[in-house]
PDB file of C-alpha atoms in Angstrom:
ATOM      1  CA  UNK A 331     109.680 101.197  78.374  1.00  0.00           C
ATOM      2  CA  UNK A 332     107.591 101.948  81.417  1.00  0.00           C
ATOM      3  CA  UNK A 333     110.335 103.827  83.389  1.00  0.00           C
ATOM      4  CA  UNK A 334     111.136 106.427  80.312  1.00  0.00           C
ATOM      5  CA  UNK A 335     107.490 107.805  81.324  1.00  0.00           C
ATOM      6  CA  UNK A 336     107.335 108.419  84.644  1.00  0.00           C
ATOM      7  CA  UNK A 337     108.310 111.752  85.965  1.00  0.00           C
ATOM      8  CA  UNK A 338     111.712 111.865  87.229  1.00  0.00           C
ATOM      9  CA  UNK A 339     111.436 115.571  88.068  1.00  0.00           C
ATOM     10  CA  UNK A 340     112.194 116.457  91.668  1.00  0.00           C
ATOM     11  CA  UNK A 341     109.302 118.788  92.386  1.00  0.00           C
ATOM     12  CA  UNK A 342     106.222 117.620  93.724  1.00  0.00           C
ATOM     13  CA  UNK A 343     103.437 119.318  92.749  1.00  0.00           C
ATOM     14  CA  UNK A 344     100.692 117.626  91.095  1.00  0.00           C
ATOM     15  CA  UNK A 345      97.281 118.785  92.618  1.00  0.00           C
ATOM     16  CA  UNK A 346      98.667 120.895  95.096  1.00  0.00           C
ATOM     17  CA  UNK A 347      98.635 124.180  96.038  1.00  0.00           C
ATOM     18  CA  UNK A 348     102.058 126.139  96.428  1.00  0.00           C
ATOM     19  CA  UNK A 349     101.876 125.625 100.348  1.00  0.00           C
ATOM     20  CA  UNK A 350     102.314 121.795  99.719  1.00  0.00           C
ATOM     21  CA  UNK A 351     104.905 122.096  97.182  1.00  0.00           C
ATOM     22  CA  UNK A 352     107.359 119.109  98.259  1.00  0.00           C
ATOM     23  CA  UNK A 353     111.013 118.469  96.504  1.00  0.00           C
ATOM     24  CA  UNK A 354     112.637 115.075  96.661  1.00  0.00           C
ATOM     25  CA  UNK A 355     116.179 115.200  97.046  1.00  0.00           C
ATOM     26  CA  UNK A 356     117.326 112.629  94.755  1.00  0.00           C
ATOM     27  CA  UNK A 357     114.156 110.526  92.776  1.00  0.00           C
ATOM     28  CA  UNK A 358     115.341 107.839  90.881  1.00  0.00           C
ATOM     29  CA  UNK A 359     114.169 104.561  89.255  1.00  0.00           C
ATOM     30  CA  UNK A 360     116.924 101.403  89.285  1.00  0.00           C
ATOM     31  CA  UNK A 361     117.373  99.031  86.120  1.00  0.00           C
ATOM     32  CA  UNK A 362     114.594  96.531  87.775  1.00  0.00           C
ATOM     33  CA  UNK A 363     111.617  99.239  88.125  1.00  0.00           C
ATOM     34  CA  UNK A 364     112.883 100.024  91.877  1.00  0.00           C
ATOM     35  CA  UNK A 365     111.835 103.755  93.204  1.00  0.00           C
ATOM     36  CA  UNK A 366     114.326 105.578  95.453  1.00  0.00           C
ATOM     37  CA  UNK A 367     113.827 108.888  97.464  1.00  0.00           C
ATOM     38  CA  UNK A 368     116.661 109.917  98.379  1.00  0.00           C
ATOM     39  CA  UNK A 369     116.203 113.009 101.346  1.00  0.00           C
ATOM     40  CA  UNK A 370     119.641 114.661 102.883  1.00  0.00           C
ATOM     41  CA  UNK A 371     118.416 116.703 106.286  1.00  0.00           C
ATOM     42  CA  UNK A 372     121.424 118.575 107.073  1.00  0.00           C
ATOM     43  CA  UNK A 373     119.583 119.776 110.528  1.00  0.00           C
ATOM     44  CA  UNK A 374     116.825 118.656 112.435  1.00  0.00           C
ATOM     45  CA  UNK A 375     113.959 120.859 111.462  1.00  0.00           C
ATOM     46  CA  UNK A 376     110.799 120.523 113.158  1.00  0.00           C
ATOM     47  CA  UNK A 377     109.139 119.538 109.112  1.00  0.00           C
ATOM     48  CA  UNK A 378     111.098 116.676 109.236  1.00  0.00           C
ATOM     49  CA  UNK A 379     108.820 114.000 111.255  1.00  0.00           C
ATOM     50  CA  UNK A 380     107.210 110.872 110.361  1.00  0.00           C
ATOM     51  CA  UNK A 381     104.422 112.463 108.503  1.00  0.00           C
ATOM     52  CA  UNK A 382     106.778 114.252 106.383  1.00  0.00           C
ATOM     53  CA  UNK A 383     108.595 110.781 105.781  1.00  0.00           C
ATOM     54  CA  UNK A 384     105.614 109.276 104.956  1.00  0.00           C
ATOM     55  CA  UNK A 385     104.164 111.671 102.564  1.00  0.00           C
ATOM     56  CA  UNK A 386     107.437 111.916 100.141  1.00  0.00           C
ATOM     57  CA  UNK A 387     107.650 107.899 100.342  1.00  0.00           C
ATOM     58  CA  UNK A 388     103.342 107.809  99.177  1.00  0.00           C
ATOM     59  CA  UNK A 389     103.612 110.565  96.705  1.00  0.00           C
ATOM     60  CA  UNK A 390     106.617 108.523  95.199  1.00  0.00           C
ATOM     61  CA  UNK A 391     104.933 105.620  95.358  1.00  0.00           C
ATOM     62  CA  UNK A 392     101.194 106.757  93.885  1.00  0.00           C
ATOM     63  CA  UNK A 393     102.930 108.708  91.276  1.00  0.00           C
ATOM     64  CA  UNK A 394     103.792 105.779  89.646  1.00  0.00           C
ATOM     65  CA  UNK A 395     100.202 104.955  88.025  1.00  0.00           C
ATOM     66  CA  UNK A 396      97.824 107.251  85.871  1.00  0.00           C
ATOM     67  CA  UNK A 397      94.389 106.582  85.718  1.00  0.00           C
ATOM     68  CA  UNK A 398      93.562 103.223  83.484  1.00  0.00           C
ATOM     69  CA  UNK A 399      97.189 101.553  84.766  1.00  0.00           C
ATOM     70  CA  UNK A 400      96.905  98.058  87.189  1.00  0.00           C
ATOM     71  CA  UNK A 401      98.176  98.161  90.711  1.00  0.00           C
ATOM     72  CA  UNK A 402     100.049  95.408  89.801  1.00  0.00           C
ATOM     73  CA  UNK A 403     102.368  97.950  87.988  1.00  0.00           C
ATOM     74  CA  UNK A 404     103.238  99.505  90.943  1.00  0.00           C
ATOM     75  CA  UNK A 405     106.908  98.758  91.944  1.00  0.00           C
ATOM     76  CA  UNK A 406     108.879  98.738  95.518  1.00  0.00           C
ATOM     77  CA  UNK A 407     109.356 102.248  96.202  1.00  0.00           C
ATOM     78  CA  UNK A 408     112.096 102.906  98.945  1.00  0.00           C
ATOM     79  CA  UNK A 409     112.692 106.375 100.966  1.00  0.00           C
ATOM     80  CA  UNK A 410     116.786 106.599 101.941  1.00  0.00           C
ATOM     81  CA  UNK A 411     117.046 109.665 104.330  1.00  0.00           C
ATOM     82  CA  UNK A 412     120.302 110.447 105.258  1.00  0.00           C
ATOM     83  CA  UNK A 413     120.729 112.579 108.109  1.00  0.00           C
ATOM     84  CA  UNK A 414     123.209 115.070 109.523  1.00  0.00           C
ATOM     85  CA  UNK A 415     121.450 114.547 113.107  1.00  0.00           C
ATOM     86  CA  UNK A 416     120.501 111.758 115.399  1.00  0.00           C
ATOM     87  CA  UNK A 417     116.836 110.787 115.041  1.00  0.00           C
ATOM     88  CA  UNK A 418     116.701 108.004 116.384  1.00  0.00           C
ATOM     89  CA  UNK A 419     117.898 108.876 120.329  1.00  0.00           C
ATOM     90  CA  UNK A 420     117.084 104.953 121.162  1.00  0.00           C
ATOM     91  CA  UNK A 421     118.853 103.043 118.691  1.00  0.00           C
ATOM     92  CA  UNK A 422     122.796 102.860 118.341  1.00  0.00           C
ATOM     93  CA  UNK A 423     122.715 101.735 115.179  1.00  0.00           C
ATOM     94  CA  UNK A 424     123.883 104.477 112.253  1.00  0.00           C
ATOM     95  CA  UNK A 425     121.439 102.289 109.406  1.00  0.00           C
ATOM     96  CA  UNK A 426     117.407 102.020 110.377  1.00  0.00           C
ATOM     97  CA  UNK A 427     115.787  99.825 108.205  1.00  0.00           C
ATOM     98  CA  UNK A 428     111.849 100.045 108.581  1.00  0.00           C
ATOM     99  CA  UNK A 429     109.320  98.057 107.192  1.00  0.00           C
ATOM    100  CA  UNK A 430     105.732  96.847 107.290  1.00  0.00           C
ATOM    101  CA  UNK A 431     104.841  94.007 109.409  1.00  0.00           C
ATOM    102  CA  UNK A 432     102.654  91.886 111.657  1.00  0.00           C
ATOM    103  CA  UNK A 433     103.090  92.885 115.096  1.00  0.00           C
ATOM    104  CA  UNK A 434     102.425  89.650 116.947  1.00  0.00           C
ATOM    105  CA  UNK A 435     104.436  87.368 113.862  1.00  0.00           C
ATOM    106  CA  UNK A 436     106.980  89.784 112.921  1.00  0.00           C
ATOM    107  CA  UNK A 437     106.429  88.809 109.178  1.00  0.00           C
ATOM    108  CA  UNK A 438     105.885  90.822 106.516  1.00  0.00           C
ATOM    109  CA  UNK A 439     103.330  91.045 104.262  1.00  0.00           C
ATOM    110  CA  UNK A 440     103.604  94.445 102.331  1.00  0.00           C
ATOM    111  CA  UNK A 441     106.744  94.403 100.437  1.00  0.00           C
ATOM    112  CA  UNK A 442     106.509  97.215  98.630  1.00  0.00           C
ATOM    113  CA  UNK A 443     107.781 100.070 101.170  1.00  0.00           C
ATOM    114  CA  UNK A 444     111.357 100.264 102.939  1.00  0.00           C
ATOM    115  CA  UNK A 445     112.436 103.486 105.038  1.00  0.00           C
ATOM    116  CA  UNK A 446     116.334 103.745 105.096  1.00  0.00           C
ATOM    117  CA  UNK A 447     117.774 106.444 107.910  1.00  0.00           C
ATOM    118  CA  UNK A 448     121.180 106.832 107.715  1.00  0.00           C
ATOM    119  CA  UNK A 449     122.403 109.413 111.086  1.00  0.00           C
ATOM    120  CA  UNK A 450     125.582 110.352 110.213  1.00  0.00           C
ATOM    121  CA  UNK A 451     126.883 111.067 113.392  1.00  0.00           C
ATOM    122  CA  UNK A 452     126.615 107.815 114.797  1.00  0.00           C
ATOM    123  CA  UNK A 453     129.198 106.837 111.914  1.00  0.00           C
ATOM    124  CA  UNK A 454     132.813 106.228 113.647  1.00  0.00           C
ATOM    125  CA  UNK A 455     135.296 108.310 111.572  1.00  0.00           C
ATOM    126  CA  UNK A 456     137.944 105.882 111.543  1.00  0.00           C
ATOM    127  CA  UNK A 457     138.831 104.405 108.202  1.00  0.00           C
ATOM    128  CA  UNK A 458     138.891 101.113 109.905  1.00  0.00           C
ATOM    129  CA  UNK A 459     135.008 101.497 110.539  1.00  0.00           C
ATOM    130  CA  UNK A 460     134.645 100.687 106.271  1.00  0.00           C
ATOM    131  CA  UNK A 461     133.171  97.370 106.003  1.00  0.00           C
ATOM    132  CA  UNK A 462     130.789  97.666 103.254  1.00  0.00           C
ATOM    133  CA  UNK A 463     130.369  99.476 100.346  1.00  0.00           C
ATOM    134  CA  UNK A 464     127.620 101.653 102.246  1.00  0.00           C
ATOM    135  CA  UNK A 465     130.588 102.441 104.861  1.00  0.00           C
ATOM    136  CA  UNK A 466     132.272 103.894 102.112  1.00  0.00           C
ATOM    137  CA  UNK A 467     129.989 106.338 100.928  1.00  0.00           C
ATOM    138  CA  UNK A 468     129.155 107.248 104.211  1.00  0.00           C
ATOM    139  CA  UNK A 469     132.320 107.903 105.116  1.00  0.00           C
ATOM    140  CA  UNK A 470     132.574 109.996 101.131  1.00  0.00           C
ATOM    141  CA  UNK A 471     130.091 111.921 102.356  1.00  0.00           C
ATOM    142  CA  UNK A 472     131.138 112.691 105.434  1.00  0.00           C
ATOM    143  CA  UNK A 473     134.900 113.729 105.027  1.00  0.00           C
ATOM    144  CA  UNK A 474     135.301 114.273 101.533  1.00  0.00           C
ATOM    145  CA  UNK A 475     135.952 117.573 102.289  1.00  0.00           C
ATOM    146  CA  UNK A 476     139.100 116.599 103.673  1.00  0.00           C
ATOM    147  CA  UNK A 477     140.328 115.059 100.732  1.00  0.00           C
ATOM    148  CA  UNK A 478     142.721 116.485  98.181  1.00  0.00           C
ATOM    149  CA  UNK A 479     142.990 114.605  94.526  1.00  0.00           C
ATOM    150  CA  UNK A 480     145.896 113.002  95.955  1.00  0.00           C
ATOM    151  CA  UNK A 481     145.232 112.157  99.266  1.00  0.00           C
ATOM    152  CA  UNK A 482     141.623 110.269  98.762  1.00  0.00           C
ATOM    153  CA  UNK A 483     142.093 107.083 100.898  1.00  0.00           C
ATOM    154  CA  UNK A 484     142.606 103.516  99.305  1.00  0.00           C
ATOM    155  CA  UNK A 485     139.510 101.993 101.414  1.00  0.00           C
ATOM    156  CA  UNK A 486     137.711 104.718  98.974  1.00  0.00           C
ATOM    157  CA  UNK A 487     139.275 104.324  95.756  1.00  0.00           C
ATOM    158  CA  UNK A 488     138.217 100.563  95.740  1.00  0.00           C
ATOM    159  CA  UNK A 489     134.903 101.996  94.600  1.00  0.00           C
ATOM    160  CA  UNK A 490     134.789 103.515  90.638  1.00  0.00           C
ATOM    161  CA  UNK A 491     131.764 105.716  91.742  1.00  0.00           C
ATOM    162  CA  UNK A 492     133.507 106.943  94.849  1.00  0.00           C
ATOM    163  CA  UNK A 493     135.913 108.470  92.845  1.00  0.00           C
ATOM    164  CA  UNK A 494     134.083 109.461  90.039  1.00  0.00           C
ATOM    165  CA  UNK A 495     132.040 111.351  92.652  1.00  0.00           C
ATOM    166  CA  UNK A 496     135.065 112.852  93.886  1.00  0.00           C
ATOM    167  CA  UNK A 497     136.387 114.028  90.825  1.00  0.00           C
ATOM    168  CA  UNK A 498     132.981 115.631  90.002  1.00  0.00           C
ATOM    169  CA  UNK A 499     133.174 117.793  93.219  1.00  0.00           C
TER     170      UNK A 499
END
């Protein structure tokens, strides 16, 4: 099974010195060969730019293959970056999607990389705002400190991972 070998280790450090040590949030592979980096940016930090968003979605990506493997191997590899802070000033949207593609025909041709942003603040806090089932987690994550055992709100308990996640914290 290809995904049991790659390194699902958070720290990224291979061939670098300890200035460019990087850490991935959350790295994870999905049951079809999928790659996620998953960032949380509680503040906006001058590090975290497009360069820096860039080089954790490559080094995800590249790590992938060892020296002998095909590049047909290599799988979609998505960055998620959920963030405490509005990034984007110009769009109202709280869910970015970004993607590759042909500026003049708008289609895309390089399927293999997908940047998520997820601003947090531009997330109504009104349980009527949950739509989806990425609604819900946002709103999890953004007011489960609220939440007592017994007062976890039904639009959340529809989801079994919501409240497993709840009754891990």
């Amino acid at each position: 099974d290809r995904a049991s070998e790659i390194n699902l280790n958070p720290e990224n450090k291979r061939g670098y010195s300890h200035r460019h040590l990087s850490i991935l949030d959350i790295n994870a592979i999905s049951t079809n060969g999928r790659k996620y980096n998953i960032q949380i940016q509680i503040t906006d930090k001058t590090y975290f730019n497009q360069r820096a968003i860039l080089y954790y979605w490559s080094k995800l990506y590249t790590s992938q293959l060892s020296a002998g493997d095909l590049f047909s191997d290599l799988k979609k590899t998505i960055s998620i970056n959920i963030l405490n802070f509005d990034y984007f000033a110009d769009e109202p949207d709280y869910h970015n999607v970004f993607k590759l593609l042909n500026v003049k025909s708008h289609q895309s041709y390089f399927e293999d990389m997908e940047l998520h942003f997820i601003e947090l603040n531009k997330f109504g806090t009104d349980l009527d705002h949950i739509k989806t089932a990425l609604d819900r987690w946002i709103t999890f994550l953004k007011k489960v400190h609220h939440y007592e055992k017994n007062t976890l709100p039904q639009e959340l308990k529809r989801d079994p991972a919501i409240v497993k996640a709840f009754e891990t914290l």
